[in-house]
Amino acid sequence: AFGLVGCSDDGGSGGTGGTGGTAGTGGSGGMEPGTAMVTVVHLAPEVPTAMDTRVDILVNGATAIEDLAYGESTGRVPLDAGMYTFGVAAADSTDPVISFPATLADGDDLTVVAYRFPDDVVNVFVFSNSTEGLTSGEGRVFVGHGADDSLLDPVNIVVVDGEDCTPLIPDFAFGTTAPDEGVLDLAAGTVNVGFDIAEDCAPEAGPVPVPVMADVVSILVAVDEDTTDESLDPELWAIIPDVSDDPIRLVKTE
C-alpha cells in the first residue's frame, strides 16, 4: 500500500541543497522543463532489517540516492518537472519494496517520508513545503501518524500548557496526516505536545516542546520502534527543510 498526501503545485521558500540526485525527464519541443525540489526522509524503523536500515532511493528504476539510513534525509534534491516512478529498495538493490508514480510540476517543493507499515511493509507520506497564504510570523505545521502500534491507533495529540490541556488532533489514526484538509498555521513559538491514549489529558509520552518556526513549514512524524503491540516505544521527529537537512528527534523513549 502507499499514500500520497498533501501534494501541491506550489513551491515553498528556499532552503539548503540536497545530496545526490538524478537526471530528470526532458522537455518537449525544445522547451526547457521547470524544476521541482524533492526531499526524502527515512523514518521506517528496522527497515529493511533491524541490523541494517540503509535503503536506496530509485528514480525511474535507477539508483538516485544511496545508503539512506533510518533518521536520515536527502535534503532537497532538484528534479526536472515531469512524470516519474519513485521507489525505495534495500541498499545495493534495484528491487523496490515500494514504488509509486508521481508528476512533478515546475515549482513543486515536496517532502516524502517513508514509514513502516505492519510486517515491515513501507508506506510514504508526501507533504508540500509551500508557504503560500501563510501569514508573516506564523508557521505552517503538518503531522503524520506513522507509529504502527495498536495502542497508538488512534491516539490523541494534545497541547499541554501548565495545568491546561487542549486536544490538538483527537482520534489521530495510523497512516493518516493532519490536517486532512487545508492547513494548520500557528503563531511562532513553542508548543508542548503529548501523546494521550486514555483521553484523560495525562500524556503517556511527552509533553515535549515542539518549535513552530516563523514563515516556514514544519513536519512532525510519529513512529514506533517497537515491533510488537506489547509496549510503547514512540518517537516524534521534526522535519524543517528550511532550517536543517537532518530530521530532529524530539521524543525518544528509553
PDB file of N, CA, C and O in Angstrom, residues 133-193:
ATOM      1  N   GLY A 133       0.047  31.727   1.177  1.00  0.00           N
ATOM      2  CA  GLY A 133      -1.049  32.108   2.057  1.00  0.00           C
ATOM      3  C   GLY A 133      -0.688  32.148   3.527  1.00  0.00           C
ATOM      4  O   GLY A 133      -1.541  32.504   4.359  1.00  0.00           O
ATOM      5  N   LEU A 134       0.548  31.812   3.881  1.00  0.00           N
ATOM      6  CA  LEU A 134       0.954  31.819   5.289  1.00  0.00           C
ATOM      7  C   LEU A 134       1.166  33.253   5.761  1.00  0.00           C
ATOM      8  O   LEU A 134       1.904  34.027   5.137  1.00  0.00           O
ATOM      9  N   THR A 135       0.540  33.604   6.874  1.00  0.00           N
ATOM     10  CA  THR A 135       0.686  34.937   7.449  1.00  0.00           C
ATOM     11  C   THR A 135       2.094  35.111   7.989  1.00  0.00           C
ATOM     12  O   THR A 135       2.626  34.221   8.666  1.00  0.00           O
ATOM     13  N   SER A 136       2.716  36.249   7.702  1.00  0.00           N
ATOM     14  CA  SER A 136       4.061  36.519   8.187  1.00  0.00           C
ATOM     15  C   SER A 136       4.114  36.397   9.707  1.00  0.00           C
ATOM     16  O   SER A 136       3.246  36.915  10.420  1.00  0.00           O
ATOM     17  N   GLY A 137       5.125  35.692  10.209  1.00  0.00           N
ATOM     18  CA  GLY A 137       5.270  35.492  11.644  1.00  0.00           C
ATOM     19  C   GLY A 137       4.643  34.213  12.155  1.00  0.00           C
ATOM     20  O   GLY A 137       4.872  33.814  13.298  1.00  0.00           O
ATOM     21  N   GLU A 138       3.850  33.534  11.305  1.00  0.00           N
ATOM     22  CA  GLU A 138       3.278  32.245  11.685  1.00  0.00           C
ATOM     23  C   GLU A 138       4.062  31.113  11.029  1.00  0.00           C
ATOM     24  O   GLU A 138       4.853  31.325  10.111  1.00  0.00           O
ATOM     25  N   GLY A 139       3.843  29.905  11.524  1.00  0.00           N
ATOM     26  CA  GLY A 139       4.457  28.722  10.943  1.00  0.00           C
ATOM     27  C   GLY A 139       3.379  27.733  10.523  1.00  0.00           C
ATOM     28  O   GLY A 139       2.307  27.673  11.133  1.00  0.00           O
ATOM     29  N   ARG A 140       3.645  27.001   9.464  1.00  0.00           N
ATOM     30  CA  ARG A 140       2.703  26.001   8.963  1.00  0.00           C
ATOM     31  C   ARG A 140       3.160  24.623   9.431  1.00  0.00           C
ATOM     32  O   ARG A 140       4.332  24.265   9.271  1.00  0.00           O
ATOM     33  N   VAL A 141       2.228  23.840   9.999  1.00  0.00           N
ATOM     34  CA  VAL A 141       2.565  22.553  10.595  1.00  0.00           C
ATOM     35  C   VAL A 141       1.734  21.446   9.965  1.00  0.00           C
ATOM     36  O   VAL A 141       0.516  21.586   9.802  1.00  0.00           O
ATOM     37  N   PHE A 142       2.406  20.361   9.604  1.00  0.00           N
ATOM     38  CA  PHE A 142       1.736  19.125   9.198  1.00  0.00           C
ATOM     39  C   PHE A 142       2.192  18.009  10.126  1.00  0.00           C
ATOM     40  O   PHE A 142       3.329  18.019  10.613  1.00  0.00           O
ATOM     41  N   VAL A 143       1.308  17.028  10.356  1.00  0.00           N
ATOM     42  CA  VAL A 143       1.628  15.913  11.231  1.00  0.00           C
ATOM     43  C   VAL A 143       1.281  14.611  10.523  1.00  0.00           C
ATOM     44  O   VAL A 143       0.218  14.502   9.899  1.00  0.00           O
ATOM     45  N   GLY A 144       2.178  13.626  10.606  1.00  0.00           N
ATOM     46  CA  GLY A 144       1.922  12.306  10.051  1.00  0.00           C
ATOM     47  C   GLY A 144       1.982  11.246  11.137  1.00  0.00           C
ATOM     48  O   GLY A 144       2.890  11.259  11.975  1.00  0.00           O
ATOM     49  N   HIS A 145       0.993  10.347  11.158  1.00  0.00           N
ATOM     50  CA  HIS A 145       0.944   9.267  12.155  1.00  0.00           C
ATOM     51  C   HIS A 145       1.501   8.001  11.509  1.00  0.00           C
ATOM     52  O   HIS A 145       0.813   7.284  10.804  1.00  0.00           O
ATOM     53  N   GLY A 146       2.781   7.739  11.794  1.00  0.00           N
ATOM     54  CA  GLY A 146       3.425   6.542  11.266  1.00  0.00           C
ATOM     55  C   GLY A 146       3.830   5.565  12.340  1.00  0.00           C
ATOM     56  O   GLY A 146       4.722   4.729  12.121  1.00  0.00           O
ATOM     57  N   ALA A 147       3.195   5.641  13.510  1.00  0.00           N
ATOM     58  CA  ALA A 147       3.531   4.755  14.634  1.00  0.00           C
ATOM     59  C   ALA A 147       2.662   3.507  14.564  1.00  0.00           C
ATOM     60  O   ALA A 147       1.486   3.529  14.953  1.00  0.00           O
ATOM     61  N   ASP A 148       3.230   2.407  14.073  1.00  0.00           N
ATOM     62  CA  ASP A 148       2.458   1.186  13.822  1.00  0.00           C
ATOM     63  C   ASP A 148       2.340   0.339  15.092  1.00  0.00           C
ATOM     64  O   ASP A 148       2.922  -0.726  15.212  1.00  0.00           O
ATOM     65  N   ASP A 149       1.568   0.828  16.028  1.00  0.00           N
ATOM     66  CA  ASP A 149       1.302   0.132  17.289  1.00  0.00           C
ATOM     67  C   ASP A 149      -0.183   0.300  17.590  1.00  0.00           C
ATOM     68  O   ASP A 149      -0.694   1.422  17.589  1.00  0.00           O
ATOM     69  N   SER A 150      -0.863  -0.817  17.849  1.00  0.00           N
ATOM     70  CA  SER A 150      -2.312  -0.753  18.072  1.00  0.00           C
ATOM     71  C   SER A 150      -2.672   0.121  19.269  1.00  0.00           C
ATOM     72  O   SER A 150      -3.767   0.689  19.321  1.00  0.00           O
ATOM     73  N   LEU A 151      -1.752   0.250  20.243  1.00  0.00           N
ATOM     74  CA  LEU A 151      -2.022   1.096  21.398  1.00  0.00           C
ATOM     75  C   LEU A 151      -2.078   2.569  21.017  1.00  0.00           C
ATOM     76  O   LEU A 151      -2.645   3.388  21.748  1.00  0.00           O
ATOM     77  N   LEU A 152      -1.497   2.892  19.873  1.00  0.00           N
ATOM     78  CA  LEU A 152      -1.483   4.287  19.419  1.00  0.00           C
ATOM     79  C   LEU A 152      -2.408   4.505  18.231  1.00  0.00           C
ATOM     80  O   LEU A 152      -2.289   5.505  17.528  1.00  0.00           O
ATOM     81  N   ASP A 153      -3.341   3.581  18.022  1.00  0.00           N
ATOM     82  CA  ASP A 153      -4.235   3.694  16.869  1.00  0.00           C
ATOM     83  C   ASP A 153      -5.687   3.539  17.307  1.00  0.00           C
ATOM     84  O   ASP A 153      -6.182   2.428  17.475  1.00  0.00           O
ATOM     85  N   PRO A 154      -6.391   4.673  17.505  1.00  0.00           N
ATOM     86  CA  PRO A 154      -5.900   6.042  17.337  1.00  0.00           C
ATOM     87  C   PRO A 154      -5.237   6.552  18.607  1.00  0.00           C
ATOM     88  O   PRO A 154      -5.282   5.915  19.659  1.00  0.00           O
ATOM     89  N   VAL A 155      -4.646   7.739  18.491  1.00  0.00           N
ATOM     90  CA  VAL A 155      -4.055   8.416  19.636  1.00  0.00           C
ATOM     91  C   VAL A 155      -4.517   9.865  19.596  1.00  0.00           C
ATOM     92  O   VAL A 155      -4.836  10.398  18.532  1.00  0.00           O
ATOM     93  N   ASN A 156      -4.584  10.467  20.767  1.00  0.00           N
ATOM     94  CA  ASN A 156      -4.937  11.879  20.854  1.00  0.00           C
ATOM     95  C   ASN A 156      -3.656  12.700  21.000  1.00  0.00           C
ATOM     96  O   ASN A 156      -2.850  12.444  21.897  1.00  0.00           O
ATOM     97  N   ILE A 157      -3.467  13.648  20.099  1.00  0.00           N
ATOM     98  CA  ILE A 157      -2.348  14.576  20.221  1.00  0.00           C
ATOM     99  C   ILE A 157      -2.864  15.804  20.960  1.00  0.00           C
ATOM    100  O   ILE A 157      -3.840  16.432  20.542  1.00  0.00           O
ATOM    101  N   VAL A 158      -2.219  16.107  22.088  1.00  0.00           N
ATOM    102  CA  VAL A 158      -2.702  17.190  22.945  1.00  0.00           C
ATOM    103  C   VAL A 158      -1.607  18.235  23.129  1.00  0.00           C
ATOM    104  O   VAL A 158      -0.409  17.950  22.981  1.00  0.00           O
ATOM    105  N   VAL A 159      -2.051  19.437  23.458  1.00  0.00           N
ATOM    106  CA  VAL A 159      -1.141  20.530  23.799  1.00  0.00           C
ATOM    107  C   VAL A 159      -1.286  20.805  25.285  1.00  0.00           C
ATOM    108  O   VAL A 159      -2.400  21.004  25.789  1.00  0.00           O
ATOM    109  N   VAL A 160      -0.161  20.787  25.989  1.00  0.00           N
ATOM    110  CA  VAL A 160      -0.159  20.987  27.439  1.00  0.00           C
ATOM    111  C   VAL A 160       0.454  22.356  27.745  1.00  0.00           C
ATOM    112  O   VAL A 160       1.562  22.675  27.298  1.00  0.00           O
ATOM    113  N   ASP A 161      -0.292  23.158  28.481  1.00  0.00           N
ATOM    114  CA  ASP A 161       0.166  24.482  28.894  1.00  0.00           C
ATOM    115  C   ASP A 161      -0.053  24.606  30.390  1.00  0.00           C
ATOM    116  O   ASP A 161      -1.146  24.965  30.845  1.00  0.00           O
ATOM    117  N   GLY A 162       0.994  24.272  31.155  1.00  0.00           N
ATOM    118  CA  GLY A 162       0.844  24.253  32.611  1.00  0.00           C
ATOM    119  C   GLY A 162      -0.115  23.151  33.015  1.00  0.00           C
ATOM    120  O   GLY A 162       0.080  21.980  32.698  1.00  0.00           O
ATOM    121  N   GLU A 163      -1.209  23.535  33.694  1.00  0.00           N
ATOM    122  CA  GLU A 163      -2.217  22.555  34.093  1.00  0.00           C
ATOM    123  C   GLU A 163      -3.314  22.403  33.054  1.00  0.00           C
ATOM    124  O   GLU A 163      -4.190  21.549  33.196  1.00  0.00           O
ATOM    125  N   ASP A 164      -3.267  23.212  32.020  1.00  0.00           N
ATOM    126  CA  ASP A 164      -4.282  23.149  30.968  1.00  0.00           C
ATOM    127  C   ASP A 164      -3.852  22.173  29.880  1.00  0.00           C
ATOM    128  O   ASP A 164      -2.672  22.053  29.548  1.00  0.00           O
ATOM    129  N   CYS A 165      -4.840  21.480  29.338  1.00  0.00           N
ATOM    130  CA  CYS A 165      -4.589  20.505  28.282  1.00  0.00           C
ATOM    131  C   CYS A 165      -5.655  20.689  27.209  1.00  0.00           C
ATOM    132  O   CYS A 165      -6.852  20.699  27.513  1.00  0.00           O
ATOM    133  N   THR A 166      -5.202  20.838  25.978  1.00  0.00           N
ATOM    134  CA  THR A 166      -6.121  21.088  24.875  1.00  0.00           C
ATOM    135  C   THR A 166      -5.897  20.069  23.773  1.00  0.00           C
ATOM    136  O   THR A 166      -4.757  19.892  23.327  1.00  0.00           O
ATOM    137  N   PRO A 167      -6.948  19.363  23.338  1.00  0.00           N
ATOM    138  CA  PRO A 167      -6.772  18.443  22.200  1.00  0.00           C
ATOM    139  C   PRO A 167      -6.365  19.226  20.956  1.00  0.00           C
ATOM    140  O   PRO A 167      -6.968  20.237  20.615  1.00  0.00           O
ATOM    141  N   LEU A 168      -5.322  18.746  20.286  1.00  0.00           N
ATOM    142  CA  LEU A 168      -4.889  19.343  19.030  1.00  0.00           C
ATOM    143  C   LEU A 168      -5.357  18.498  17.853  1.00  0.00           C
ATOM    144  O   LEU A 168      -5.920  19.020  16.887  1.00  0.00           O
ATOM    145  N   ILE A 169      -5.148  17.181  17.957  1.00  0.00           N
ATOM    146  CA  ILE A 169      -5.603  16.255  16.914  1.00  0.00           C
ATOM    147  C   ILE A 169      -6.248  15.059  17.615  1.00  0.00           C
ATOM    148  O   ILE A 169      -5.561  14.109  17.993  1.00  0.00           O
ATOM    149  N   PRO A 170      -7.548  15.079  17.848  1.00  0.00           N
ATOM    150  CA  PRO A 170      -8.202  13.945  18.518  1.00  0.00           C
ATOM    151  C   PRO A 170      -8.359  12.769  17.566  1.00  0.00           C
ATOM    152  O   PRO A 170      -8.507  12.935  16.351  1.00  0.00           O
ATOM    153  N   ASP A 171      -8.310  11.557  18.136  1.00  0.00           N
ATOM    154  CA  ASP A 171      -8.561  10.327  17.375  1.00  0.00           C
ATOM    155  C   ASP A 171      -7.715  10.266  16.109  1.00  0.00           C
ATOM    156  O   ASP A 171      -8.202   9.980  15.013  1.00  0.00           O
ATOM    157  N   PHE A 172      -6.431  10.515  16.263  1.00  0.00           N
ATOM    158  CA  PHE A 172      -5.496  10.535  15.145  1.00  0.00           C
ATOM    159  C   PHE A 172      -5.165   9.097  14.760  1.00  0.00           C
ATOM    160  O   PHE A 172      -4.564   8.352  15.525  1.00  0.00           O
ATOM    161  N   ALA A 173      -5.557   8.682  13.558  1.00  0.00           N
ATOM    162  CA  ALA A 173      -5.428   7.290  13.132  1.00  0.00           C
ATOM    163  C   ALA A 173      -4.095   7.045  12.438  1.00  0.00           C
ATOM    164  O   ALA A 173      -3.561   7.907  11.737  1.00  0.00           O
ATOM    165  N   PHE A 174      -3.578   5.832  12.626  1.00  0.00           N
ATOM    166  CA  PHE A 174      -2.330   5.423  11.967  1.00  0.00           C
ATOM    167  C   PHE A 174      -2.470   5.501  10.449  1.00  0.00           C
ATOM    168  O   PHE A 174      -3.496   5.149   9.873  1.00  0.00           O
ATOM    169  N   GLY A 175      -1.416   5.975   9.799  1.00  0.00           N
ATOM    170  CA  GLY A 175      -1.407   6.055   8.350  1.00  0.00           C
ATOM    171  C   GLY A 175      -2.075   7.284   7.786  1.00  0.00           C
ATOM    172  O   GLY A 175      -2.236   7.387   6.573  1.00  0.00           O
ATOM    173  N   THR A 176      -2.455   8.222   8.650  1.00  0.00           N
ATOM    174  CA  THR A 176      -3.116   9.443   8.175  1.00  0.00           C
ATOM    175  C   THR A 176      -2.266  10.663   8.525  1.00  0.00           C
ATOM    176  O   THR A 176      -1.309  10.580   9.316  1.00  0.00           O
ATOM    177  N   THR A 177      -2.638  11.783   7.927  1.00  0.00           N
ATOM    178  CA  THR A 177      -1.962  13.034   8.215  1.00  0.00           C
ATOM    179  C   THR A 177      -2.983  14.051   8.699  1.00  0.00           C
ATOM    180  O   THR A 177      -4.188  13.908   8.496  1.00  0.00           O
ATOM    181  N   ALA A 178      -2.468  15.081   9.348  1.00  0.00           N
ATOM    182  CA  ALA A 178      -3.335  16.168   9.814  1.00  0.00           C
ATOM    183  C   ALA A 178      -2.638  17.493   9.510  1.00  0.00           C
ATOM    184  O   ALA A 178      -1.407  17.589   9.578  1.00  0.00           O
ATOM    185  N   PRO A 179      -3.412  18.520   9.176  1.00  0.00           N
ATOM    186  CA  PRO A 179      -4.851  18.429   8.926  1.00  0.00           C
ATOM    187  C   PRO A 179      -5.131  17.665   7.641  1.00  0.00           C
ATOM    188  O   PRO A 179      -4.335  17.720   6.702  1.00  0.00           O
ATOM    189  N   ASP A 180      -6.250  16.935   7.616  1.00  0.00           N
ATOM    190  CA  ASP A 180      -6.581  16.158   6.424  1.00  0.00           C
ATOM    191  C   ASP A 180      -7.073  17.050   5.296  1.00  0.00           C
ATOM    192  O   ASP A 180      -7.054  16.654   4.129  1.00  0.00           O
ATOM    193  N   GLU A 181      -7.511  18.247   5.619  1.00  0.00           N
ATOM    194  CA  GLU A 181      -7.878  19.245   4.623  1.00  0.00           C
ATOM    195  C   GLU A 181      -7.348  20.600   5.078  1.00  0.00           C
ATOM    196  O   GLU A 181      -7.301  20.900   6.264  1.00  0.00           O
ATOM    197  N   GLY A 182      -6.954  21.403   4.118  1.00  0.00           N
ATOM    198  CA  GLY A 182      -6.474  22.730   4.464  1.00  0.00           C
ATOM    199  C   GLY A 182      -5.106  22.689   5.115  1.00  0.00           C
ATOM    200  O   GLY A 182      -4.307  21.787   4.876  1.00  0.00           O
ATOM    201  N   VAL A 183      -4.830  23.688   5.943  1.00  0.00           N
ATOM    202  CA  VAL A 183      -3.523  23.819   6.565  1.00  0.00           C
ATOM    203  C   VAL A 183      -3.703  24.139   8.045  1.00  0.00           C
ATOM    204  O   VAL A 183      -4.764  24.576   8.487  1.00  0.00           O
ATOM    205  N   LEU A 184      -2.632  23.899   8.825  1.00  0.00           N
ATOM    206  CA  LEU A 184      -2.604  24.232  10.242  1.00  0.00           C
ATOM    207  C   LEU A 184      -1.507  25.271  10.431  1.00  0.00           C
ATOM    208  O   LEU A 184      -0.319  24.938  10.458  1.00  0.00           O
ATOM    209  N   ASP A 185      -1.914  26.547  10.509  1.00  0.00           N
ATOM    210  CA  ASP A 185      -0.981  27.649  10.688  1.00  0.00           C
ATOM    211  C   ASP A 185      -1.073  28.127  12.127  1.00  0.00           C
ATOM    212  O   ASP A 185      -2.159  28.454  12.627  1.00  0.00           O
ATOM    213  N   LEU A 186       0.084  28.181  12.793  1.00  0.00           N
ATOM    214  CA  LEU A 186       0.136  28.533  14.204  1.00  0.00           C
ATOM    215  C   LEU A 186       1.095  29.694  14.419  1.00  0.00           C
ATOM    216  O   LEU A 186       2.029  29.899  13.631  1.00  0.00           O
ATOM    217  N   ALA A 187       0.876  30.438  15.502  1.00  0.00           N
ATOM    218  CA  ALA A 187       1.798  31.505  15.855  1.00  0.00           C
ATOM    219  C   ALA A 187       3.164  30.915  16.176  1.00  0.00           C
ATOM    220  O   ALA A 187       3.270  29.846  16.796  1.00  0.00           O
ATOM    221  N   ALA A 188       4.207  31.592  15.737  1.00  0.00           N
ATOM    222  CA  ALA A 188       5.560  31.113  16.006  1.00  0.00           C
ATOM    223  C   ALA A 188       5.793  31.051  17.517  1.00  0.00           C
ATOM    224  O   ALA A 188       5.309  31.887  18.280  1.00  0.00           O
ATOM    225  N   GLY A 189       6.533  30.043  17.925  1.00  0.00           N
ATOM    226  CA  GLY A 189       6.800  29.850  19.342  1.00  0.00           C
ATOM    227  C   GLY A 189       7.019  28.386  19.641  1.00  0.00           C
ATOM    228  O   GLY A 189       7.443  27.618  18.773  1.00  0.00           O
ATOM    229  N   THR A 190       6.720  27.980  20.860  1.00  0.00           N
ATOM    230  CA  THR A 190       6.905  26.598  21.285  1.00  0.00           C
ATOM    231  C   THR A 190       5.576  26.021  21.739  1.00  0.00           C
ATOM    232  O   THR A 190       4.850  26.647  22.516  1.00  0.00           O
ATOM    233  N   VAL A 191       5.253  24.833  21.227  1.00  0.00           N
ATOM    234  CA  VAL A 191       4.023  24.138  21.605  1.00  0.00           C
ATOM    235  C   VAL A 191       4.411  22.849  22.304  1.00  0.00           C
ATOM    236  O   VAL A 191       5.205  22.052  21.774  1.00  0.00           O
ATOM    237  N   ASN A 192       3.877  22.622  23.502  1.00  0.00           N
ATOM    238  CA  ASN A 192       4.168  21.407  24.260  1.00  0.00           C
ATOM    239  C   ASN A 192       3.180  20.312  23.860  1.00  0.00           C
ATOM    240  O   ASN A 192       1.992  20.386  24.173  1.00  0.00           O
ATOM    241  N   VAL A 193       3.686  19.307  23.150  1.00  0.00           N
ATOM    242  CA  VAL A 193       2.841  18.276  22.548  1.00  0.00           C
ATOM    243  C   VAL A 193       3.043  16.949  23.269  1.00  0.00           C
ATOM    244  O   VAL A 193       4.173  16.572  23.613  1.00  0.00           O
TER     245      VAL A 193
END
